[in-house]
Every structure is written in C-alpha cells, then in structure tokens.
Amino acid sequence: MGRFEYENRLMRDREKAFIHSLKQSGATFGIGDDGVEIDNYVVASDAFFEDVHFKRVWGDLSDIVEKCFLVNLSDIYAMHAIPRFVLLTLTLPKEFKGVANLAKIIGECALKYSVKIIGGDTITADKLHFSLTVLGEKQGRILTRKGIKKGDILGYISPKSILTGLKTQSFGRNAKMLKNALRFNKHKKIQNNTRFAKPLLYPKMLFELNRIARAGMDISDGIFMELPRLSRLNRLGFKMLKVKGDWLYSPEEYQMLYAIPKNKLKKMQNLAFKHRHFFIPFAKSVRGRFKETKKNWHC
C-alpha cells in the first residue's frame, strides 16, 4: 500500500471517529447526508486537496478545477436541488504561478454550471487545495439517505450509450483507474474523459429519478462503504441481488444510489433508459443489519 492510499484509508478512519465524537457533543445539525436542508436551500461542503484527492500532474488546471466543481455539485443534485451559490476557500502554494489564469478558470467553470461565487477565503500553504460550500435551491421534496423500507430495491445508475460515455463513464471502473494512476501516472496526465477524471452529471435525469425514490445518495466512497451506513441509518439489512464485483468497491463514482419501492422498478428503469442510462438493481432491503467484510477498497 502506497503513502497516498495509506493516508486516504487513515483519514477515513479518523473522519468516522471525529464525526461520531462531534455528534455526541450535541452541537450538530443534519450531519450524515450529502448536504443539509436550511429553509429553501440545501447546503453542502466538500474539500478537494492536492495529494489527497488529486495530483497536479494528472491534468491541466482546468481539469482539476472542473472535477472539484462536479463532485460538489453532485451532492446538491443528489438531494434534489439546483446549485445557485458557491463559497470558495483556496490554498495556493508559495511557488504557484498563474494566479490570474486560475481565477479565470474558476470563473469560467462557475459560469458553465450557472453558479455565483459569493465569497470565501484565500491563503498560502504548501499545496493546492480547494474547499467549496455550495448552496442549492430546493426543487420540492428533498431526497435523503433515510426512508428505506423493507422490500425496497437498491440500484445505481450507469450510462448505456456512447452519447453518455458508455466506454469511459461506465460505473465500476474507478478502483482500477485510481490504482493505475498511482502506479503508472506519477509524472504524467491521466485520460481526461474517464469518470475518474471527469464524472459527467445529468441533473435533468436525476430530478426525474429523485421523484420516484424513497431515499438516495451520491456515491463517493464506493457502494460497499455506503451500505453499512445506510443499514445503520434505516435499521435494515440488504440482500445482494447481483454478484459482487468492481461495481461494489469502486470509489469516486459521483453517481446515484437509489432505494425505490419494488413496484416502481420498471418505471425507474424506463426513465433512466429515456436518458440513455441503465438503472441497475443490486440489492433488496431486508430485516437485520448489513455488514461488509472487506475493510476498505484499497485492500
């Protein structure tokens, strides 16, 4: 296990312990979902740090900035809201050149995704870091991770057409992509049209699917890491309907995991199909508790 992988694994364990302790303090509100509902908005925050989430050699600045925006916008779409405003905190290395160019790239990306940057902070440190807080306008009932009922079907979205990136954006390839990037791309760019480099989002499709789902979430850590969390939150277990494979362990997909009533399966699949995607069922909710034996996708 390399340093990059080890630090990510260690951080996940620390994050779990930190959040648990923070919740016990009684000072939290809404922690545990992709974002939190406040009045007419959903608010979500995520960090994108050099040598934790990306390496600078993996892409141009424009590629790095766009992925930073996409992984943050994905949380807002997942909860059935439209991104409107962004707070940006930026850390610049002392030797960093091209500040004006970076500002131009960030501005262009914000315009591309129709969000306004309304503030933030800029500091100097040893590496390039981004932290975005996104405010999204609710589009009716928000979608959360809670609400799964016994007998519900769990599934994920994956493209079915070349037009939606069938060959480069298909669900389940990111574990291999990341390992290959760490092994073979230490000093060169990665392929920039893959889901690992640039996850394509389809908010119009998501808003239609969100209305059918009982619960849903953005998949960032991998399905196998999300299922125990969903199990604890909903006090249910899950019976696998699909043979375990890369799809279960693949991280950083930024694709949707949905829980739907069994009688809505065909409707869900037809709607996804209309948008050139598959809705792939992989589990059914049952009594009990789900426990995945594999500790971490890095193992």
PDB file of C-alpha atoms in Angstrom:
ATOM      1  CA  MET A   1       0.000   0.000   0.000  1.00  0.00           C
ATOM      2  CA  GLY A   2       1.490   3.365  -1.070  1.00  0.00           C
ATOM      3  CA  ARG A   3       1.599   6.541   1.021  1.00  0.00           C
ATOM      4  CA  PHE A   4      -1.249   8.139  -0.964  1.00  0.00           C
ATOM      5  CA  GLU A   5      -3.501   5.113  -0.361  1.00  0.00           C
ATOM      6  CA  TYR A   6      -2.469   4.723   3.287  1.00  0.00           C
ATOM      7  CA  GLU A   7      -3.261   8.365   4.079  1.00  0.00           C
ATOM      8  CA  ASN A   8      -6.693   8.080   2.452  1.00  0.00           C
ATOM      9  CA  ARG A   9      -7.517   4.975   4.483  1.00  0.00           C
ATOM     10  CA  LEU A  10      -6.255   6.537   7.699  1.00  0.00           C
ATOM     11  CA  MET A  11      -8.266   9.680   7.006  1.00  0.00           C
ATOM     12  CA  ARG A  12     -11.495   7.664   6.565  1.00  0.00           C
ATOM     13  CA  ASP A  13     -10.981   6.040   9.997  1.00  0.00           C
ATOM     14  CA  ARG A  14     -10.250   9.414  11.610  1.00  0.00           C
ATOM     15  CA  GLU A  15     -13.219  11.012   9.865  1.00  0.00           C
ATOM     16  CA  LYS A  16     -15.558   8.341  11.237  1.00  0.00           C
ATOM     17  CA  ALA A  17     -14.216   8.791  14.787  1.00  0.00           C
ATOM     18  CA  PHE A  18     -14.324  12.583  14.532  1.00  0.00           C
ATOM     19  CA  ILE A  19     -17.919  12.744  13.278  1.00  0.00           C
ATOM     20  CA  HIS A  20     -19.076  10.257  15.917  1.00  0.00           C
ATOM     21  CA  SER A  21     -17.496  12.314  18.715  1.00  0.00           C
ATOM     22  CA  LEU A  22     -18.800  15.578  17.282  1.00  0.00           C
ATOM     23  CA  LYS A  23     -22.367  14.242  17.155  1.00  0.00           C
ATOM     24  CA  GLN A  24     -22.104  13.206  20.789  1.00  0.00           C
ATOM     25  CA  SER A  25     -21.340  16.813  21.725  1.00  0.00           C
ATOM     26  CA  GLY A  26     -24.898  17.830  20.862  1.00  0.00           C
ATOM     27  CA  ALA A  27     -23.651  20.703  18.689  1.00  0.00           C
ATOM     28  CA  THR A  28     -24.501  19.230  15.281  1.00  0.00           C
ATOM     29  CA  PHE A  29     -27.462  19.508  12.926  1.00  0.00           C
ATOM     30  CA  GLY A  30     -28.109  17.485   9.767  1.00  0.00           C
ATOM     31  CA  ILE A  31     -24.759  15.661   9.617  1.00  0.00           C
ATOM     32  CA  GLY A  32     -24.886  12.340   7.778  1.00  0.00           C
ATOM     33  CA  ASP A  33     -26.350  13.279   4.407  1.00  0.00           C
ATOM     34  CA  ASP A  34     -24.895  14.721   1.205  1.00  0.00           C
ATOM     35  CA  GLY A  35     -25.994  18.134   2.468  1.00  0.00           C
ATOM     36  CA  VAL A  36     -28.315  19.793   4.951  1.00  0.00           C
ATOM     37  CA  GLU A  37     -31.689  21.469   4.398  1.00  0.00           C
ATOM     38  CA  ILE A  38     -31.855  25.070   5.623  1.00  0.00           C
ATOM     39  CA  ASP A  39     -35.042  26.950   4.718  1.00  0.00           C
ATOM     40  CA  ASN A  40     -35.335  26.876   0.923  1.00  0.00           C
ATOM     41  CA  TYR A  41     -31.767  25.706   0.361  1.00  0.00           C
ATOM     42  CA  VAL A  42     -29.626  22.607   0.565  1.00  0.00           C
ATOM     43  CA  VAL A  43     -26.080  23.383   1.749  1.00  0.00           C
ATOM     44  CA  ALA A  44     -23.161  21.040   1.072  1.00  0.00           C
ATOM     45  CA  SER A  45     -19.426  21.398   1.597  1.00  0.00           C
ATOM     46  CA  ASP A  46     -16.523  19.332   0.332  1.00  0.00           C
ATOM     47  CA  ALA A  47     -12.750  19.603   0.104  1.00  0.00           C
ATOM     48  CA  PHE A  48     -10.522  18.794  -2.875  1.00  0.00           C
ATOM     49  CA  PHE A  49      -6.881  18.636  -1.763  1.00  0.00           C
ATOM     50  CA  GLU A  50      -3.668  18.035  -3.665  1.00  0.00           C
ATOM     51  CA  ASP A  51      -2.076  14.633  -2.898  1.00  0.00           C
ATOM     52  CA  VAL A  52      -5.258  13.559  -1.106  1.00  0.00           C
ATOM     53  CA  HIS A  53      -7.896  13.803  -3.847  1.00  0.00           C
ATOM     54  CA  PHE A  54      -5.718  14.559  -6.859  1.00  0.00           C
ATOM     55  CA  LYS A  55      -2.180  15.021  -8.100  1.00  0.00           C
ATOM     56  CA  ARG A  56      -1.385  18.094 -10.145  1.00  0.00           C
ATOM     57  CA  VAL A  57       0.384  16.058 -12.825  1.00  0.00           C
ATOM     58  CA  TRP A  58      -2.857  14.171 -13.543  1.00  0.00           C
ATOM     59  CA  GLY A  59      -4.387  17.025 -15.512  1.00  0.00           C
ATOM     60  CA  ASP A  60      -4.436  20.647 -16.544  1.00  0.00           C
ATOM     61  CA  LEU A  61      -5.674  23.214 -14.043  1.00  0.00           C
ATOM     62  CA  SER A  62      -8.953  23.365 -15.929  1.00  0.00           C
ATOM     63  CA  ASP A  63      -9.432  19.589 -15.481  1.00  0.00           C
ATOM     64  CA  ILE A  64      -8.698  19.791 -11.755  1.00  0.00           C
ATOM     65  CA  VAL A  65     -10.988  22.769 -11.171  1.00  0.00           C
ATOM     66  CA  GLU A  66     -13.851  21.248 -13.129  1.00  0.00           C
ATOM     67  CA  LYS A  67     -13.715  17.971 -11.188  1.00  0.00           C
ATOM     68  CA  CYS A  68     -13.678  19.985  -7.950  1.00  0.00           C
ATOM     69  CA  PHE A  69     -16.886  21.710  -9.032  1.00  0.00           C
ATOM     70  CA  LEU A  70     -18.512  18.499 -10.276  1.00  0.00           C
ATOM     71  CA  VAL A  71     -18.001  16.500  -7.084  1.00  0.00           C
ATOM     72  CA  ASN A  72     -19.547  19.344  -5.095  1.00  0.00           C
ATOM     73  CA  LEU A  73     -22.461  19.978  -7.458  1.00  0.00           C
ATOM     74  CA  SER A  74     -23.201  16.256  -7.416  1.00  0.00           C
ATOM     75  CA  ASP A  75     -24.114  16.422  -3.708  1.00  0.00           C
ATOM     76  CA  ILE A  76     -26.650  19.169  -4.395  1.00  0.00           C
ATOM     77  CA  TYR A  77     -28.273  17.336  -7.311  1.00  0.00           C
ATOM     78  CA  ALA A  78     -28.419  14.179  -5.160  1.00  0.00           C
ATOM     79  CA  MET A  79     -30.669  15.950  -2.664  1.00  0.00           C
ATOM     80  CA  HIS A  80     -32.957  17.335  -5.371  1.00  0.00           C
ATOM     81  CA  ALA A  81     -31.760  20.919  -5.503  1.00  0.00           C
ATOM     82  CA  ILE A  82     -30.271  23.245  -8.130  1.00  0.00           C
ATOM     83  CA  PRO A  83     -26.849  24.749  -7.317  1.00  0.00           C
ATOM     84  CA  ARG A  84     -27.055  28.553  -7.096  1.00  0.00           C
ATOM     85  CA  PHE A  85     -24.200  29.934  -4.971  1.00  0.00           C
ATOM     86  CA  VAL A  86     -20.668  28.918  -4.008  1.00  0.00           C
ATOM     87  CA  LEU A  87     -18.285  29.884  -1.214  1.00  0.00           C
ATOM     88  CA  LEU A  88     -14.727  29.093  -2.253  1.00  0.00           C
ATOM     89  CA  THR A  89     -11.714  28.665   0.013  1.00  0.00           C
ATOM     90  CA  LEU A  90      -8.474  28.366  -1.917  1.00  0.00           C
ATOM     91  CA  THR A  91      -4.993  27.446  -0.695  1.00  0.00           C
ATOM     92  CA  LEU A  92      -2.144  28.416  -3.018  1.00  0.00           C
ATOM     93  CA  PRO A  93       1.428  27.078  -2.763  1.00  0.00           C
ATOM     94  CA  LYS A  94       4.090  29.759  -2.327  1.00  0.00           C
ATOM     95  CA  GLU A  95       5.726  28.836  -5.632  1.00  0.00           C
ATOM     96  CA  PHE A  96       2.423  28.757  -7.542  1.00  0.00           C
ATOM     97  CA  LYS A  97       2.448  30.782 -10.752  1.00  0.00           C
ATOM     98  CA  GLY A  98      -0.532  31.721 -12.840  1.00  0.00           C
ATOM     99  CA  VAL A  99      -2.912  33.046 -10.190  1.00  0.00           C
ATOM    100  CA  ALA A 100      -4.769  35.162 -12.745  1.00  0.00           C
ATOM    101  CA  ASN A 101      -5.168  32.146 -15.012  1.00  0.00           C
ATOM    102  CA  LEU A 102      -6.519  30.049 -12.140  1.00  0.00           C
ATOM    103  CA  ALA A 103      -9.045  32.782 -11.296  1.00  0.00           C
ATOM    104  CA  LYS A 104     -10.128  32.853 -14.950  1.00  0.00           C
ATOM    105  CA  ILE A 105     -10.578  29.055 -14.989  1.00  0.00           C
ATOM    106  CA  ILE A 106     -12.613  29.094 -11.769  1.00  0.00           C
ATOM    107  CA  GLY A 107     -14.800  31.907 -13.082  1.00  0.00           C
ATOM    108  CA  GLU A 108     -15.417  30.114 -16.375  1.00  0.00           C
ATOM    109  CA  CYS A 109     -16.313  26.904 -14.546  1.00  0.00           C
ATOM    110  CA  ALA A 110     -18.773  28.738 -12.290  1.00  0.00           C
ATOM    111  CA  LEU A 111     -20.427  30.308 -15.343  1.00  0.00           C
ATOM    112  CA  LYS A 112     -20.565  26.921 -17.124  1.00  0.00           C
ATOM    113  CA  TYR A 113     -22.552  25.427 -14.247  1.00  0.00           C
ATOM    114  CA  SER A 114     -24.613  28.562 -13.564  1.00  0.00           C
ATOM    115  CA  VAL A 115     -23.428  29.248 -10.018  1.00  0.00           C
ATOM    116  CA  LYS A 116     -22.308  32.534  -8.482  1.00  0.00           C
ATOM    117  CA  ILE A 117     -19.240  32.747  -6.251  1.00  0.00           C
ATOM    118  CA  ILE A 118     -20.309  34.874  -3.287  1.00  0.00           C
ATOM    119  CA  GLY A 119     -17.239  34.756  -1.061  1.00  0.00           C
ATOM    120  CA  GLY A 120     -14.686  32.563   0.674  1.00  0.00           C
ATOM    121  CA  ASP A 121     -11.016  32.883   1.589  1.00  0.00           C
ATOM    122  CA  THR A 122      -7.553  32.605   0.047  1.00  0.00           C
ATOM    123  CA  ILE A 123      -4.460  31.554   1.959  1.00  0.00           C
ATOM    124  CA  THR A 124      -0.896  30.436   1.264  1.00  0.00           C
ATOM    125  CA  ALA A 125       0.361  26.954   2.184  1.00  0.00           C
ATOM    126  CA  ASP A 126       2.481  24.160   0.745  1.00  0.00           C
ATOM    127  CA  LYS A 127      -0.052  22.614  -1.656  1.00  0.00           C
ATOM    128  CA  LEU A 128      -3.021  23.453  -3.861  1.00  0.00           C
ATOM    129  CA  HIS A 129      -6.305  22.980  -2.023  1.00  0.00           C
ATOM    130  CA  PHE A 130      -9.923  23.826  -2.855  1.00  0.00           C
ATOM    131  CA  SER A 131     -12.883  23.814  -0.492  1.00  0.00           C
ATOM    132  CA  LEU A 132     -16.359  24.581  -1.819  1.00  0.00           C
ATOM    133  CA  THR A 133     -19.569  25.228   0.061  1.00  0.00           C
ATOM    134  CA  VAL A 134     -22.496  25.080  -2.352  1.00  0.00           C
ATOM    135  CA  LEU A 135     -25.996  26.415  -1.757  1.00  0.00           C
ATOM    136  CA  GLY A 136     -28.678  24.748  -3.828  1.00  0.00           C
ATOM    137  CA  GLU A 137     -32.295  25.819  -4.256  1.00  0.00           C
ATOM    138  CA  LYS A 138     -34.713  23.047  -3.317  1.00  0.00           C
ATOM    139  CA  GLN A 139     -36.934  21.623  -6.054  1.00  0.00           C
ATOM    140  CA  GLY A 140     -39.761  20.314  -3.915  1.00  0.00           C
ATOM    141  CA  ARG A 141     -39.211  17.366  -1.560  1.00  0.00           C
ATOM    142  CA  ILE A 142     -35.529  16.821  -0.833  1.00  0.00           C
ATOM    143  CA  LEU A 143     -34.051  13.340  -1.123  1.00  0.00           C
ATOM    144  CA  THR A 144     -32.109  11.994   1.858  1.00  0.00           C
ATOM    145  CA  ARG A 145     -30.446   8.734   2.860  1.00  0.00           C
ATOM    146  CA  LYS A 146     -33.225   7.890   5.279  1.00  0.00           C
ATOM    147  CA  GLY A 147     -36.622   6.432   4.401  1.00  0.00           C
ATOM    148  CA  ILE A 148     -35.811   2.968   3.046  1.00  0.00           C
ATOM    149  CA  LYS A 149     -38.487   0.370   3.807  1.00  0.00           C
ATOM    150  CA  LYS A 150     -38.321  -3.421   3.981  1.00  0.00           C
ATOM    151  CA  GLY A 151     -38.609  -4.876   0.479  1.00  0.00           C
ATOM    152  CA  ASP A 152     -37.284  -1.794  -1.324  1.00  0.00           C
ATOM    153  CA  ILE A 153     -34.897  -2.264  -4.242  1.00  0.00           C
ATOM    154  CA  LEU A 154     -31.472  -0.609  -4.229  1.00  0.00           C
ATOM    155  CA  GLY A 155     -29.813   0.263  -7.518  1.00  0.00           C
ATOM    156  CA  TYR A 156     -27.310   2.541  -9.205  1.00  0.00           C
ATOM    157  CA  ILE A 157     -27.108   4.485 -12.468  1.00  0.00           C
ATOM    158  CA  SER A 158     -24.722   3.728 -15.341  1.00  0.00           C
ATOM    159  CA  PRO A 159     -24.620   5.015 -18.960  1.00  0.00           C
ATOM    160  CA  LYS A 160     -25.908   2.764 -21.738  1.00  0.00           C
ATOM    161  CA  SER A 161     -24.967   4.819 -24.794  1.00  0.00           C
ATOM    162  CA  ILE A 162     -21.799   6.135 -26.393  1.00  0.00           C
ATOM    163  CA  LEU A 163     -23.509   9.538 -26.190  1.00  0.00           C
ATOM    164  CA  THR A 164     -23.467   9.308 -22.381  1.00  0.00           C
ATOM    165  CA  GLY A 165     -19.967   7.856 -22.156  1.00  0.00           C
ATOM    166  CA  LEU A 166     -20.636   4.100 -22.237  1.00  0.00           C
ATOM    167  CA  LYS A 167     -16.954   3.266 -22.773  1.00  0.00           C
ATOM    168  CA  THR A 168     -15.405   5.868 -20.458  1.00  0.00           C
ATOM    169  CA  GLN A 169     -18.091   6.668 -17.862  1.00  0.00           C
ATOM    170  CA  SER A 170     -19.470   3.214 -17.026  1.00  0.00           C
ATOM    171  CA  PHE A 171     -19.957   2.529 -13.336  1.00  0.00           C
ATOM    172  CA  GLY A 172     -17.378   0.421 -11.521  1.00  0.00           C
ATOM    173  CA  ARG A 173     -14.086   1.254 -13.237  1.00  0.00           C
ATOM    174  CA  ASN A 174     -12.656   3.797 -10.825  1.00  0.00           C
ATOM    175  CA  ALA A 175     -10.879   1.425  -8.421  1.00  0.00           C
ATOM    176  CA  LYS A 176      -8.695   0.211 -11.288  1.00  0.00           C
ATOM    177  CA  MET A 177      -8.393   3.728 -12.680  1.00  0.00           C
ATOM    178  CA  LEU A 178      -7.082   5.087  -9.363  1.00  0.00           C
ATOM    179  CA  LYS A 179      -4.657   2.225  -8.813  1.00  0.00           C
ATOM    180  CA  ASN A 180      -3.324   2.592 -12.358  1.00  0.00           C
ATOM    181  CA  ALA A 181      -2.992   6.361 -11.905  1.00  0.00           C
ATOM    182  CA  LEU A 182      -0.983   5.873  -8.697  1.00  0.00           C
ATOM    183  CA  ARG A 183       1.198   3.241 -10.351  1.00  0.00           C
ATOM    184  CA  PHE A 184       1.690   4.498 -13.906  1.00  0.00           C
ATOM    185  CA  ASN A 185       0.813   8.213 -13.838  1.00  0.00           C
ATOM    186  CA  LYS A 186       3.128   9.556 -11.167  1.00  0.00           C
ATOM    187  CA  HIS A 187       4.564  12.059 -13.611  1.00  0.00           C
ATOM    188  CA  LYS A 188       2.020  12.302 -16.419  1.00  0.00           C
ATOM    189  CA  LYS A 189      -1.608  13.090 -17.135  1.00  0.00           C
ATOM    190  CA  ILE A 190      -4.436  10.604 -16.831  1.00  0.00           C
ATOM    191  CA  GLN A 191      -7.046  10.089 -19.556  1.00  0.00           C
ATOM    192  CA  ASN A 192      -9.296  13.122 -19.116  1.00  0.00           C
ATOM    193  CA  ASN A 193     -12.591  11.714 -20.439  1.00  0.00           C
ATOM    194  CA  THR A 194     -12.949   8.947 -17.836  1.00  0.00           C
ATOM    195  CA  ARG A 195     -15.344   9.041 -14.905  1.00  0.00           C
ATOM    196  CA  PHE A 196     -12.377   9.164 -12.530  1.00  0.00           C
ATOM    197  CA  ALA A 197     -11.032  12.308 -14.214  1.00  0.00           C
ATOM    198  CA  LYS A 198     -14.337  13.984 -15.070  1.00  0.00           C
ATOM    199  CA  PRO A 199     -17.632  12.495 -13.833  1.00  0.00           C
ATOM    200  CA  LEU A 200     -20.412  13.571 -16.186  1.00  0.00           C
ATOM    201  CA  LEU A 201     -23.598  14.671 -14.412  1.00  0.00           C
ATOM    202  CA  TYR A 202     -27.138  14.627 -15.789  1.00  0.00           C
ATOM    203  CA  PRO A 203     -29.263  16.756 -13.441  1.00  0.00           C
ATOM    204  CA  LYS A 204     -32.362  16.648 -15.660  1.00  0.00           C
ATOM    205  CA  MET A 205     -32.379  12.845 -15.405  1.00  0.00           C
ATOM    206  CA  LEU A 206     -31.617  12.911 -11.688  1.00  0.00           C
ATOM    207  CA  PHE A 207     -34.506  15.237 -10.914  1.00  0.00           C
ATOM    208  CA  GLU A 208     -36.910  12.832 -12.629  1.00  0.00           C
ATOM    209  CA  LEU A 209     -35.478   9.787 -10.836  1.00  0.00           C
ATOM    210  CA  ASN A 210     -35.313  11.583  -7.486  1.00  0.00           C
ATOM    211  CA  ARG A 211     -39.093  11.991  -7.508  1.00  0.00           C
ATOM    212  CA  ILE A 212     -39.587   8.211  -7.636  1.00  0.00           C
ATOM    213  CA  ALA A 213     -37.027   7.248  -4.992  1.00  0.00           C
ATOM    214  CA  ARG A 214     -37.693   6.839  -1.279  1.00  0.00           C
ATOM    215  CA  ALA A 215     -34.035   7.535  -0.497  1.00  0.00           C
ATOM    216  CA  GLY A 216     -30.865   8.276  -2.380  1.00  0.00           C
ATOM    217  CA  MET A 217     -27.281   9.393  -2.135  1.00  0.00           C
ATOM    218  CA  ASP A 218     -24.241  10.380  -4.142  1.00  0.00           C
ATOM    219  CA  ILE A 219     -21.723   7.514  -4.289  1.00  0.00           C
ATOM    220  CA  SER A 220     -18.262   8.838  -3.449  1.00  0.00           C
ATOM    221  CA  ASP A 221     -16.608   6.216  -1.206  1.00  0.00           C
ATOM    222  CA  GLY A 222     -17.930   3.142  -3.011  1.00  0.00           C
ATOM    223  CA  ILE A 223     -21.183   1.218  -2.550  1.00  0.00           C
ATOM    224  CA  PHE A 224     -19.601  -1.282  -0.137  1.00  0.00           C
ATOM    225  CA  MET A 225     -18.729   1.571   2.247  1.00  0.00           C
ATOM    226  CA  GLU A 226     -22.127   3.228   1.896  1.00  0.00           C
ATOM    227  CA  LEU A 227     -24.280   0.151   2.578  1.00  0.00           C
ATOM    228  CA  PRO A 228     -23.311  -0.259   6.264  1.00  0.00           C
ATOM    229  CA  ARG A 229     -24.061   3.452   6.794  1.00  0.00           C
ATOM    230  CA  LEU A 230     -27.463   3.104   5.117  1.00  0.00           C
ATOM    231  CA  SER A 231     -28.096  -0.044   7.158  1.00  0.00           C
ATOM    232  CA  ARG A 232     -27.444   1.723  10.467  1.00  0.00           C
ATOM    233  CA  LEU A 233     -29.456   4.781   9.473  1.00  0.00           C
ATOM    234  CA  ASN A 234     -32.501   2.832   8.262  1.00  0.00           C
ATOM    235  CA  ARG A 235     -32.190  -0.125  10.677  1.00  0.00           C
ATOM    236  CA  LEU A 236     -32.382  -2.610   7.838  1.00  0.00           C
ATOM    237  CA  GLY A 237     -30.140  -5.160   6.179  1.00  0.00           C
ATOM    238  CA  PHE A 238     -29.559  -5.742   2.481  1.00  0.00           C
ATOM    239  CA  LYS A 239     -29.704  -8.961   0.467  1.00  0.00           C
ATOM    240  CA  MET A 240     -27.448  -8.806  -2.590  1.00  0.00           C
ATOM    241  CA  LEU A 241     -29.158  -9.479  -5.933  1.00  0.00           C
ATOM    242  CA  LYS A 242     -26.037  -9.039  -8.058  1.00  0.00           C
ATOM    243  CA  VAL A 243     -22.733 -10.924  -7.966  1.00  0.00           C
ATOM    244  CA  LYS A 244     -20.080  -8.878  -6.187  1.00  0.00           C
ATOM    245  CA  GLY A 245     -17.546  -7.238  -8.459  1.00  0.00           C
ATOM    246  CA  ASP A 246     -15.741  -3.970  -9.199  1.00  0.00           C
ATOM    247  CA  TRP A 247     -19.095  -2.150  -9.176  1.00  0.00           C
ATOM    248  CA  LEU A 248     -19.358  -2.750  -5.425  1.00  0.00           C
ATOM    249  CA  TYR A 249     -15.919  -1.438  -4.463  1.00  0.00           C
ATOM    250  CA  SER A 250     -15.329   1.368  -6.975  1.00  0.00           C
ATOM    251  CA  PRO A 251     -14.804   4.824  -5.348  1.00  0.00           C
ATOM    252  CA  GLU A 252     -15.358   8.373  -6.589  1.00  0.00           C
ATOM    253  CA  GLU A 253     -18.167   7.440  -8.971  1.00  0.00           C
ATOM    254  CA  TYR A 254     -20.318  10.502  -8.135  1.00  0.00           C
ATOM    255  CA  GLN A 255     -23.270   8.564  -9.450  1.00  0.00           C
ATOM    256  CA  MET A 256     -26.580   7.979  -7.665  1.00  0.00           C
ATOM    257  CA  LEU A 257     -27.558   5.104  -5.406  1.00  0.00           C
ATOM    258  CA  TYR A 258     -31.341   4.891  -5.101  1.00  0.00           C
ATOM    259  CA  ALA A 259     -33.775   2.967  -2.903  1.00  0.00           C
ATOM    260  CA  ILE A 260     -37.172   2.564  -4.572  1.00  0.00           C
ATOM    261  CA  PRO A 261     -40.406   0.653  -3.930  1.00  0.00           C
ATOM    262  CA  LYS A 262     -40.351  -2.695  -5.735  1.00  0.00           C
ATOM    263  CA  ASN A 263     -43.400  -1.762  -7.795  1.00  0.00           C
ATOM    264  CA  LYS A 264     -41.580   1.303  -9.184  1.00  0.00           C
ATOM    265  CA  LEU A 265     -38.634  -0.678 -10.616  1.00  0.00           C
ATOM    266  CA  LYS A 266     -39.901  -0.756 -14.204  1.00  0.00           C
ATOM    267  CA  LYS A 267     -40.765   2.946 -14.141  1.00  0.00           C
ATOM    268  CA  MET A 268     -37.305   3.765 -12.779  1.00  0.00           C
ATOM    269  CA  GLN A 269     -35.601   1.689 -15.475  1.00  0.00           C
ATOM    270  CA  ASN A 270     -37.713   3.237 -18.235  1.00  0.00           C
ATOM    271  CA  LEU A 271     -36.934   6.796 -17.089  1.00  0.00           C
ATOM    272  CA  ALA A 272     -33.211   6.065 -16.883  1.00  0.00           C
ATOM    273  CA  PHE A 273     -33.388   4.428 -20.321  1.00  0.00           C
ATOM    274  CA  LYS A 274     -35.037   7.564 -21.720  1.00  0.00           C
ATOM    275  CA  HIS A 275     -31.922   9.477 -20.677  1.00  0.00           C
ATOM    276  CA  ARG A 276     -29.586   6.823 -22.164  1.00  0.00           C
ATOM    277  CA  HIS A 277     -28.751   5.248 -18.809  1.00  0.00           C
ATOM    278  CA  PHE A 278     -29.408   1.983 -17.019  1.00  0.00           C
ATOM    279  CA  PHE A 279     -30.871   1.680 -13.539  1.00  0.00           C
ATOM    280  CA  ILE A 280     -29.154  -1.453 -12.245  1.00  0.00           C
ATOM    281  CA  PRO A 281     -30.747  -3.137  -9.202  1.00  0.00           C
ATOM    282  CA  PHE A 282     -28.211  -4.821  -6.912  1.00  0.00           C
ATOM    283  CA  ALA A 283     -29.867  -5.408  -3.516  1.00  0.00           C
ATOM    284  CA  LYS A 284     -33.143  -5.713  -1.630  1.00  0.00           C
ATOM    285  CA  SER A 285     -33.735  -4.319   1.852  1.00  0.00           C
ATOM    286  CA  VAL A 286     -34.495  -6.950   4.479  1.00  0.00           C
ATOM    287  CA  ARG A 287     -34.692  -7.246   8.259  1.00  0.00           C
ATOM    288  CA  GLY A 288     -31.373  -7.245  10.055  1.00  0.00           C
ATOM    289  CA  ARG A 289     -28.116  -5.417   9.552  1.00  0.00           C
ATOM    290  CA  PHE A 290     -25.698  -5.304   6.660  1.00  0.00           C
ATOM    291  CA  LYS A 291     -22.021  -5.829   7.356  1.00  0.00           C
ATOM    292  CA  GLU A 292     -19.397  -5.870   4.621  1.00  0.00           C
ATOM    293  CA  THR A 293     -16.296  -7.889   5.474  1.00  0.00           C
ATOM    294  CA  LYS A 294     -13.945  -6.032   3.163  1.00  0.00           C
ATOM    295  CA  LYS A 295     -12.484  -3.209   5.265  1.00  0.00           C
ATOM    296  CA  ASN A 296     -11.508  -0.741   2.572  1.00  0.00           C
ATOM    297  CA  TRP A 297     -11.383  -0.657  -1.225  1.00  0.00           C
ATOM    298  CA  HIS A 298      -7.617  -0.047  -1.038  1.00  0.00           C
ATOM    299  CA  CYS A 299      -7.049  -3.519   0.454  1.00  0.00           C
TER     300      CYS A 299
END
